[in-house]
PDB file of C-alpha atoms in Angstrom:
ATOM      1  CA  UNK F  21      25.097  30.987 -29.727  1.00 97.00           C
ATOM      2  CA  UNK F  22      28.433  32.607 -28.968  1.00 98.00           C
ATOM      3  CA  UNK F  23      26.910  34.512 -26.037  1.00 97.00           C
ATOM      4  CA  UNK F  24      25.319  31.370 -24.573  1.00 98.00           C
ATOM      5  CA  UNK F  25      28.449  29.267 -24.943  1.00 99.00           C
ATOM      6  CA  UNK F  26      30.593  32.083 -23.580  1.00 99.00           C
ATOM      7  CA  UNK F  27      28.390  32.388 -20.506  1.00 98.00           C
ATOM      8  CA  UNK F  28      28.614  28.637 -19.903  1.00 99.00           C
ATOM      9  CA  UNK F  29      32.410  28.749 -20.155  1.00 99.00           C
ATOM     10  CA  UNK F  30      32.454  31.631 -17.677  1.00 98.00           C
ATOM     11  CA  UNK F  31      30.261  29.740 -15.215  1.00 98.00           C
ATOM     12  CA  UNK F  32      32.370  26.608 -15.527  1.00 98.00           C
ATOM     13  CA  UNK F  33      35.512  28.664 -14.860  1.00 98.00           C
ATOM     14  CA  UNK F  34      33.824  29.971 -11.691  1.00 97.00           C
ATOM     15  CA  UNK F  35      33.384  26.400 -10.493  1.00 95.00           C
ATOM     16  CA  UNK F  36      29.800  25.630 -11.489  1.00 95.00           C
ATOM     17  CA  UNK F  37      29.604  21.925 -12.429  1.00 95.00           C
ATOM     18  CA  UNK F  38      26.044  22.041 -13.809  1.00 97.00           C
ATOM     19  CA  UNK F  39      24.293  24.379 -16.236  1.00 98.00           C
ATOM     20  CA  UNK F  40      20.588  24.435 -17.108  1.00 98.00           C
ATOM     21  CA  UNK F  41      19.479  25.694 -20.518  1.00 98.00           C
ATOM     22  CA  UNK F  42      16.226  27.553 -19.998  1.00 97.00           C
ATOM     23  CA  UNK F  43      13.874  29.805 -21.919  1.00 95.00           C
ATOM     24  CA  UNK F  44      10.223  30.771 -22.291  1.00 94.00           C
ATOM     25  CA  UNK F  45       9.971  28.305 -25.187  1.00 96.00           C
ATOM     26  CA  UNK F  46      13.339  26.598 -25.304  1.00 98.00           C
ATOM     27  CA  UNK F  47      12.621  24.498 -28.383  1.00 97.00           C
ATOM     28  CA  UNK F  48      12.229  27.638 -30.506  1.00 97.00           C
ATOM     29  CA  UNK F  49      15.887  28.570 -29.987  1.00 98.00           C
ATOM     30  CA  UNK F  50      17.644  29.620 -33.188  1.00 97.00           C
ATOM     31  CA  UNK F  51      20.795  31.525 -34.067  1.00 97.00           C
ATOM     32  CA  UNK F  52      20.318  31.725 -37.811  1.00 96.00           C
ATOM     33  CA  UNK F  53      23.476  33.717 -38.507  1.00 96.00           C
ATOM     34  CA  UNK F  54      25.635  31.075 -36.806  1.00 96.00           C
ATOM     35  CA  UNK F  55      23.559  28.126 -38.002  1.00 97.00           C
ATOM     36  CA  UNK F  56      22.555  26.969 -34.515  1.00 98.00           C
ATOM     37  CA  UNK F  57      19.337  25.324 -33.400  1.00 98.00           C
ATOM     38  CA  UNK F  58      18.726  23.712 -30.007  1.00 98.00           C
ATOM     39  CA  UNK F  59      20.203  20.285 -30.895  1.00 99.00           C
ATOM     40  CA  UNK F  60      23.427  21.882 -32.111  1.00 99.00           C
ATOM     41  CA  UNK F  61      23.559  24.121 -29.040  1.00 99.00           C
ATOM     42  CA  UNK F  62      23.134  21.083 -26.784  1.00 99.00           C
ATOM     43  CA  UNK F  63      26.037  19.314 -28.473  1.00 99.00           C
ATOM     44  CA  UNK F  64      28.274  22.393 -28.299  1.00 99.00           C
ATOM     45  CA  UNK F  65      27.387  23.301 -24.716  1.00 99.00           C
ATOM     46  CA  UNK F  66      27.687  19.731 -23.491  1.00 98.00           C
ATOM     47  CA  UNK F  67      31.185  19.481 -24.961  1.00 98.00           C
ATOM     48  CA  UNK F  68      32.616  22.465 -23.071  1.00 99.00           C
ATOM     49  CA  UNK F  69      35.630  21.274 -21.035  1.00 98.00           C
ATOM     50  CA  UNK F  70      34.960  21.177 -17.308  1.00 97.00           C
ATOM     51  CA  UNK F  71      31.168  21.028 -17.550  1.00 98.00           C
ATOM     52  CA  UNK F  72      29.950  18.004 -15.628  1.00 96.00           C
ATOM     53  CA  UNK F  73      26.238  18.134 -16.366  1.00 98.00           C
ATOM     54  CA  UNK F  74      23.912  19.938 -18.779  1.00 98.00           C
ATOM     55  CA  UNK F  75      20.162  19.956 -18.288  1.00 98.00           C
ATOM     56  CA  UNK F  76      17.177  21.325 -20.174  1.00 98.00           C
ATOM     57  CA  UNK F  77      14.625  23.150 -18.048  1.00 96.00           C
ATOM     58  CA  UNK F  78      11.498  22.265 -20.045  1.00 97.00           C
ATOM     59  CA  UNK F  79      10.678  21.375 -23.625  1.00 98.00           C
ATOM     60  CA  UNK F  80       7.305  21.433 -25.392  1.00 98.00           C
ATOM     61  CA  UNK F  81       6.270  18.086 -26.844  1.00 98.00           C
ATOM     62  CA  UNK F  82       6.169  19.468 -30.397  1.00 97.00           C
ATOM     63  CA  UNK F  83       9.868  20.322 -30.071  1.00 98.00           C
ATOM     64  CA  UNK F  84      10.864  16.880 -28.795  1.00 98.00           C
ATOM     65  CA  UNK F  85      12.375  15.983 -32.156  1.00 97.00           C
ATOM     66  CA  UNK F  86      14.537  13.019 -33.180  1.00 98.00           C
ATOM     67  CA  UNK F  87      17.446  15.409 -33.717  1.00 98.00           C
ATOM     68  CA  UNK F  88      17.142  16.825 -30.190  1.00 99.00           C
ATOM     69  CA  UNK F  89      16.881  13.370 -28.642  1.00 98.00           C
ATOM     70  CA  UNK F  90      19.908  12.233 -30.639  1.00 99.00           C
ATOM     71  CA  UNK F  91      21.898  15.249 -29.463  1.00 99.00           C
ATOM     72  CA  UNK F  92      20.978  14.519 -25.854  1.00 99.00           C
ATOM     73  CA  UNK F  93      21.755  10.813 -26.097  1.00 98.00           C
ATOM     74  CA  UNK F  94      25.060  11.367 -27.878  1.00 98.00           C
ATOM     75  CA  UNK F  95      26.338  14.047 -25.491  1.00 98.00           C
ATOM     76  CA  UNK F  96      27.570  12.288 -22.319  1.00 97.00           C
ATOM     77  CA  UNK F  97      27.208  15.325 -20.058  1.00 98.00           C
ATOM     78  CA  UNK F  98      23.491  15.771 -20.814  1.00 98.00           C
ATOM     79  CA  UNK F  99      21.181  14.661 -17.993  1.00 98.00           C
ATOM     80  CA  UNK F 100      18.771  11.840 -18.848  1.00 98.00           C
ATOM     81  CA  UNK F 101      15.753  13.863 -17.787  1.00 98.00           C
ATOM     82  CA  UNK F 102      13.062  15.646 -19.767  1.00 99.00           C
ATOM     83  CA  UNK F 103      10.342  17.912 -18.427  1.00 98.00           C
ATOM     84  CA  UNK F 104       7.617  17.870 -21.092  1.00 99.00           C
ATOM     85  CA  UNK F 105       4.373  19.714 -20.197  1.00 98.00           C
ATOM     86  CA  UNK F 106       1.202  17.697 -20.837  1.00 99.00           C
ATOM     87  CA  UNK F 107      -1.471  19.979 -19.300  1.00 98.00           C
ATOM     88  CA  UNK F 108      -4.247  17.489 -20.172  1.00 99.00           C
ATOM     89  CA  UNK F 109      -4.589  14.028 -21.648  1.00 98.00           C
ATOM     90  CA  UNK F 110      -7.909  14.848 -23.308  1.00 98.00           C
ATOM     91  CA  UNK F 111      -7.949  16.205 -26.865  1.00 98.00           C
ATOM     92  CA  UNK F 112     -11.066  18.310 -26.331  1.00 98.00           C
ATOM     93  CA  UNK F 113      -9.477  20.019 -23.331  1.00 98.00           C
ATOM     94  CA  UNK F 114      -6.205  20.506 -25.200  1.00 98.00           C
ATOM     95  CA  UNK F 115      -8.077  22.235 -28.028  1.00 97.00           C
ATOM     96  CA  UNK F 116      -9.895  24.465 -25.538  1.00 96.00           C
ATOM     97  CA  UNK F 117      -6.511  25.370 -24.046  1.00 96.00           C
ATOM     98  CA  UNK F 118      -5.162  26.260 -27.474  1.00 95.00           C
ATOM     99  CA  UNK F 119      -2.567  23.483 -27.326  1.00 96.00           C
ATOM    100  CA  UNK F 120      -1.264  22.391 -30.714  1.00 96.00           C
ATOM    101  CA  UNK F 121      -0.864  18.690 -30.052  1.00 98.00           C
ATOM    102  CA  UNK F 122      -2.999  15.665 -29.238  1.00 98.00           C
ATOM    103  CA  UNK F 123      -2.743  13.075 -26.511  1.00 98.00           C
ATOM    104  CA  UNK F 124      -1.612  10.549 -29.128  1.00 98.00           C
ATOM    105  CA  UNK F 125       1.185  12.885 -30.224  1.00 98.00           C
ATOM    106  CA  UNK F 126       2.335  13.228 -26.634  1.00 98.00           C
ATOM    107  CA  UNK F 127       2.430   9.468 -26.142  1.00 98.00           C
ATOM    108  CA  UNK F 128       4.283   8.917 -29.406  1.00 98.00           C
ATOM    109  CA  UNK F 129       6.949  11.501 -28.602  1.00 97.00           C
ATOM    110  CA  UNK F 130       7.268  10.210 -25.040  1.00 96.00           C
ATOM    111  CA  UNK F 131       7.866   6.692 -26.353  1.00 97.00           C
ATOM    112  CA  UNK F 132      10.692   8.025 -28.522  1.00 97.00           C
ATOM    113  CA  UNK F 133      12.321   9.393 -25.361  1.00 97.00           C
ATOM    114  CA  UNK F 134      12.818   5.963 -23.810  1.00 94.00           C
ATOM    115  CA  UNK F 135      15.604   5.954 -21.259  1.00 94.00           C
ATOM    116  CA  UNK F 136      14.849   9.485 -20.085  1.00 98.00           C
ATOM    117  CA  UNK F 137      13.074  10.241 -16.829  1.00 98.00           C
ATOM    118  CA  UNK F 138       9.911  12.120 -17.829  1.00 98.00           C
ATOM    119  CA  UNK F 139       8.243  14.761 -15.669  1.00 98.00           C
ATOM    120  CA  UNK F 140       5.409  17.092 -16.606  1.00 99.00           C
ATOM    121  CA  UNK F 141       2.909  19.845 -15.790  1.00 98.00           C
ATOM    122  CA  UNK F 142      -0.861  19.375 -15.724  1.00 99.00           C
ATOM    123  CA  UNK F 143      -3.841  21.642 -15.123  1.00 98.00           C
ATOM    124  CA  UNK F 144      -6.839  20.128 -13.359  1.00 98.00           C
ATOM    125  CA  UNK F 145     -10.329  21.585 -13.339  1.00 97.00           C
ATOM    126  CA  UNK F 146     -10.057  23.435 -16.656  1.00 97.00           C
ATOM    127  CA  UNK F 147     -13.577  24.507 -17.759  1.00 96.00           C
ATOM    128  CA  UNK F 148     -13.722  21.815 -20.480  1.00 93.00           C
ATOM    129  CA  UNK F 149     -12.563  19.037 -18.138  1.00 97.00           C
ATOM    130  CA  UNK F 150     -15.240  16.555 -17.075  1.00 97.00           C
ATOM    131  CA  UNK F 151     -14.675  13.242 -15.292  1.00 97.00           C
ATOM    132  CA  UNK F 152     -13.907  11.417 -18.544  1.00 98.00           C
ATOM    133  CA  UNK F 153     -11.366  14.043 -19.573  1.00 98.00           C
ATOM    134  CA  UNK F 154      -9.621  13.803 -16.229  1.00 99.00           C
ATOM    135  CA  UNK F 155      -9.563  10.010 -16.500  1.00 99.00           C
ATOM    136  CA  UNK F 156      -7.843  10.432 -19.869  1.00 99.00           C
ATOM    137  CA  UNK F 157      -5.173  12.565 -18.206  1.00 99.00           C
ATOM    138  CA  UNK F 158      -4.565   9.871 -15.600  1.00 98.00           C
ATOM    139  CA  UNK F 159      -4.249   7.283 -18.363  1.00 98.00           C
ATOM    140  CA  UNK F 160      -1.734   9.327 -20.365  1.00 98.00           C
ATOM    141  CA  UNK F 161       0.411   9.998 -17.296  1.00 98.00           C
ATOM    142  CA  UNK F 162       0.492   6.281 -16.543  1.00 97.00           C
ATOM    143  CA  UNK F 163       1.099   5.169 -20.136  1.00 97.00           C
ATOM    144  CA  UNK F 164       3.887   7.691 -20.676  1.00 97.00           C
ATOM    145  CA  UNK F 165       5.688   6.543 -17.521  1.00 95.00           C
ATOM    146  CA  UNK F 166       5.752  10.045 -16.051  1.00 97.00           C
ATOM    147  CA  UNK F 167       7.333  10.105 -12.589  1.00 96.00           C
ATOM    148  CA  UNK F 168       6.477  13.607 -11.413  1.00 97.00           C
ATOM    149  CA  UNK F 169       3.491  15.823 -12.171  1.00 98.00           C
ATOM    150  CA  UNK F 170       3.473  19.476 -11.189  1.00 98.00           C
ATOM    151  CA  UNK F 171      -0.275  19.883 -10.699  1.00 98.00           C
ATOM    152  CA  UNK F 172      -1.927  23.274 -11.081  1.00 97.00           C
ATOM    153  CA  UNK F 173      -5.638  23.675 -10.210  1.00 97.00           C
ATOM    154  CA  UNK F 174      -7.303  25.909 -12.794  1.00 97.00           C
ATOM    155  CA  UNK F 175      -8.195  29.447 -11.819  1.00 94.00           C
ATOM    156  CA  UNK F 176      -9.602  32.142 -14.150  1.00 92.00           C
ATOM    157  CA  UNK F 177      -7.155  34.708 -15.505  1.00 91.00           C
ATOM    158  CA  UNK F 178      -8.234  38.134 -16.830  1.00 92.00           C
ATOM    159  CA  UNK F 179      -7.824  38.545 -20.559  1.00 89.00           C
ATOM    160  CA  UNK F 180      -8.060  34.836 -21.375  1.00 89.00           C
ATOM    161  CA  UNK F 181     -10.873  33.168 -23.319  1.00 86.00           C
ATOM    162  CA  UNK F 182     -12.014  31.308 -20.202  1.00 90.00           C
ATOM    163  CA  UNK F 183     -11.738  34.289 -17.842  1.00 85.00           C
ATOM    164  CA  UNK F 184     -15.431  34.103 -16.990  1.00 88.00           C
ATOM    165  CA  UNK F 185     -15.594  30.330 -16.653  1.00 89.00           C
ATOM    166  CA  UNK F 186     -14.859  28.163 -13.645  1.00 91.00           C
ATOM    167  CA  UNK F 187     -17.487  25.389 -13.557  1.00 94.00           C
ATOM    168  CA  UNK F 188     -15.461  22.700 -11.770  1.00 96.00           C
ATOM    169  CA  UNK F 189     -16.057  22.892  -7.996  1.00 96.00           C
ATOM    170  CA  UNK F 190     -13.005  23.502  -5.766  1.00 96.00           C
ATOM    171  CA  UNK F 191     -13.567  20.162  -4.031  1.00 97.00           C
ATOM    172  CA  UNK F 192     -13.363  18.357  -7.375  1.00 97.00           C
ATOM    173  CA  UNK F 193     -10.157  20.192  -8.279  1.00 98.00           C
ATOM    174  CA  UNK F 194      -8.645  19.228  -4.940  1.00 98.00           C
ATOM    175  CA  UNK F 195      -9.659  15.583  -5.345  1.00 98.00           C
ATOM    176  CA  UNK F 196      -8.335  15.378  -8.909  1.00 98.00           C
ATOM    177  CA  UNK F 197      -5.081  17.029  -7.879  1.00 98.00           C
ATOM    178  CA  UNK F 198      -4.592  14.465  -5.114  1.00 98.00           C
ATOM    179  CA  UNK F 199      -5.297  11.533  -7.447  1.00 98.00           C
ATOM    180  CA  UNK F 200      -2.889  12.807 -10.079  1.00 98.00           C
ATOM    181  CA  UNK F 201      -0.132  13.386  -7.533  1.00 96.00           C
ATOM    182  CA  UNK F 202      -0.687   9.941  -6.016  1.00 97.00           C
ATOM    183  CA  UNK F 203      -0.382   8.297  -9.431  1.00 97.00           C
ATOM    184  CA  UNK F 204       2.881  10.051 -10.240  1.00 95.00           C
ATOM    185  CA  UNK F 205       4.226   9.448  -6.727  1.00 95.00           C
ATOM    186  CA  UNK F 206       3.796   5.702  -7.173  1.00 96.00           C
ATOM    187  CA  UNK F 207       5.541   5.784 -10.555  1.00 96.00           C
ATOM    188  CA  UNK F 208       8.321   7.814  -8.971  1.00 96.00           C
ATOM    189  CA  UNK F 209       8.822   5.328  -6.166  1.00 97.00           C
ATOM    190  CA  UNK F 210       8.864   2.413  -8.592  1.00 96.00           C
ATOM    191  CA  UNK F 211      11.691   4.125 -10.451  1.00 96.00           C
ATOM    192  CA  UNK F 212      13.533   4.722  -7.191  1.00 97.00           C
ATOM    193  CA  UNK F 213      13.111   1.089  -6.100  1.00 98.00           C
ATOM    194  CA  UNK F 214      14.401  -0.136  -9.463  1.00 97.00           C
ATOM    195  CA  UNK F 215      17.649   1.718  -8.786  1.00 97.00           C
ATOM    196  CA  UNK F 216      18.451  -0.092  -5.537  1.00 98.00           C
ATOM    197  CA  UNK F 217      21.764  -1.888  -5.958  1.00 98.00           C
ATOM    198  CA  UNK F 218      22.753   0.268  -8.917  1.00 98.00           C
ATOM    199  CA  UNK F 219      25.140   3.196  -9.176  1.00 98.00           C
ATOM    200  CA  UNK F 220      24.655   6.740 -10.432  1.00 97.00           C
ATOM    201  CA  UNK F 221      26.560  10.007 -10.481  1.00 97.00           C
ATOM    202  CA  UNK F 222      25.049  12.397  -7.926  1.00 98.00           C
ATOM    203  CA  UNK F 223      25.534  16.159  -7.818  1.00 97.00           C
ATOM    204  CA  UNK F 224      25.047  17.518  -4.286  1.00 96.00           C
ATOM    205  CA  UNK F 225      23.165  20.824  -4.292  1.00 94.00           C
ATOM    206  CA  UNK F 226      22.307  20.813  -0.570  1.00 95.00           C
ATOM    207  CA  UNK F 227      23.929  19.233   2.488  1.00 95.00           C
ATOM    208  CA  UNK F 228      23.493  15.477   2.095  1.00 96.00           C
ATOM    209  CA  UNK F 229      21.114  15.826  -0.848  1.00 97.00           C
ATOM    210  CA  UNK F 230      21.468  15.906  -4.592  1.00 98.00           C
ATOM    211  CA  UNK F 231      20.242  14.661  -7.935  1.00 98.00           C
ATOM    212  CA  UNK F 232      21.270  11.749 -10.103  1.00 98.00           C
ATOM    213  CA  UNK F 233      21.855  11.812 -13.822  1.00 96.00           C
ATOM    214  CA  UNK F 234      18.114  11.496 -14.521  1.00 97.00           C
ATOM    215  CA  UNK F 235      17.149  14.120 -11.901  1.00 96.00           C
ATOM    216  CA  UNK F 236      16.071  11.601  -9.284  1.00 97.00           C
ATOM    217  CA  UNK F 237      16.669  12.858  -5.724  1.00 98.00           C
ATOM    218  CA  UNK F 238      19.398  11.151  -3.695  1.00 98.00           C
ATOM    219  CA  UNK F 239      20.400  11.315  -0.036  1.00 98.00           C
ATOM    220  CA  UNK F 240      24.179  10.898   0.129  1.00 98.00           C
ATOM    221  CA  UNK F 241      26.704  11.927   2.784  1.00 96.00           C
ATOM    222  CA  UNK F 242      28.848  14.306   0.745  1.00 94.00           C
ATOM    223  CA  UNK F 243      29.548  18.060   0.742  1.00 93.00           C
ATOM    224  CA  UNK F 244      27.571  20.592  -1.273  1.00 94.00           C
ATOM    225  CA  UNK F 245      28.927  20.929  -4.785  1.00 92.00           C
ATOM    226  CA  UNK F 246      30.510  17.486  -4.782  1.00 93.00           C
ATOM    227  CA  UNK F 247      29.937  15.076  -7.636  1.00 95.00           C
ATOM    228  CA  UNK F 248      30.085  11.511  -6.364  1.00 96.00           C
ATOM    229  CA  UNK F 249      29.431   8.064  -7.736  1.00 97.00           C
ATOM    230  CA  UNK F 250      26.936   6.527  -5.342  1.00 98.00           C
ATOM    231  CA  UNK F 251      25.294   3.138  -4.928  1.00 98.00           C
ATOM    232  CA  UNK F 252      21.605   3.002  -4.050  1.00 98.00           C
ATOM    233  CA  UNK F 253      20.913   1.079  -0.843  1.00 98.00           C
ATOM    234  CA  UNK F 254      17.239   1.866  -0.311  1.00 98.00           C
ATOM    235  CA  UNK F 255      14.497   4.449  -0.682  1.00 98.00           C
ATOM    236  CA  UNK F 256      12.672   6.861   1.606  1.00 97.00           C
ATOM    237  CA  UNK F 257       9.794   9.255   1.047  1.00 94.00           C
ATOM    238  CA  UNK F 258      12.383  11.894   0.128  1.00 95.00           C
ATOM    239  CA  UNK F 259      14.462   9.981  -2.390  1.00 97.00           C
ATOM    240  CA  UNK F 260      17.082   7.295  -2.885  1.00 98.00           C
ATOM    241  CA  UNK F 261      19.423   6.412  -0.040  1.00 98.00           C
ATOM    242  CA  UNK F 262      22.975   6.115  -1.324  1.00 98.00           C
ATOM    243  CA  UNK F 263      26.537   5.545  -0.226  1.00 97.00           C
ATOM    244  CA  UNK F 264      29.663   6.636  -2.041  1.00 90.00           C
ATOM    245  CA  UNK F 265      30.728   3.810  -4.339  1.00 83.00           C
TER     246      UNK F 265
END
């Protein structure tokens, strides 16, 4: 924990306003000698003077615990965004993938994260995925209120249990990918439209572009690196139009 917190302090001193906690499986983080788990690290990191925003890169649904959500809600610098991989909304497919959760578990944990902007990953065309299984994935994405799906068409990988299997035709994978993206795009735009007339704090990471507190994209006339309070005036295909408040 000392090394992580020290690195964050160093980055803040260099002028970095935002830090992202990342790891192969972030929820497994432990520093047993110092008595740190991820929730405690979030609280400590988010309280470092000068840090404007702390984000989590990705968290598995089984690690989306009440203690982590409490730490995120109670630490003002933590972004109200969670990227929680789903992969599939069908239990049979999840079992075939070796995933240790069910669709019902995902929905229950997602409901506990109310107020956070949820994004996810999904694989389409996995060997166990038929039309009904894909329909279940669409339903879970909609029910969970997910606003962005990173869609990955399945392809065989050497050394995996399904290395010799690829029964879903490429055309079906392409069609399912398009439907899943369209569903999440509409949810995303609804969220953007709901923000019109409201204000948010936007961190500019490119000229005229940045992200709000919940990782929604904004288009604001401000320099790179600036943190501005902006009011949403409209939406485009690229994000929320804003003006400095």
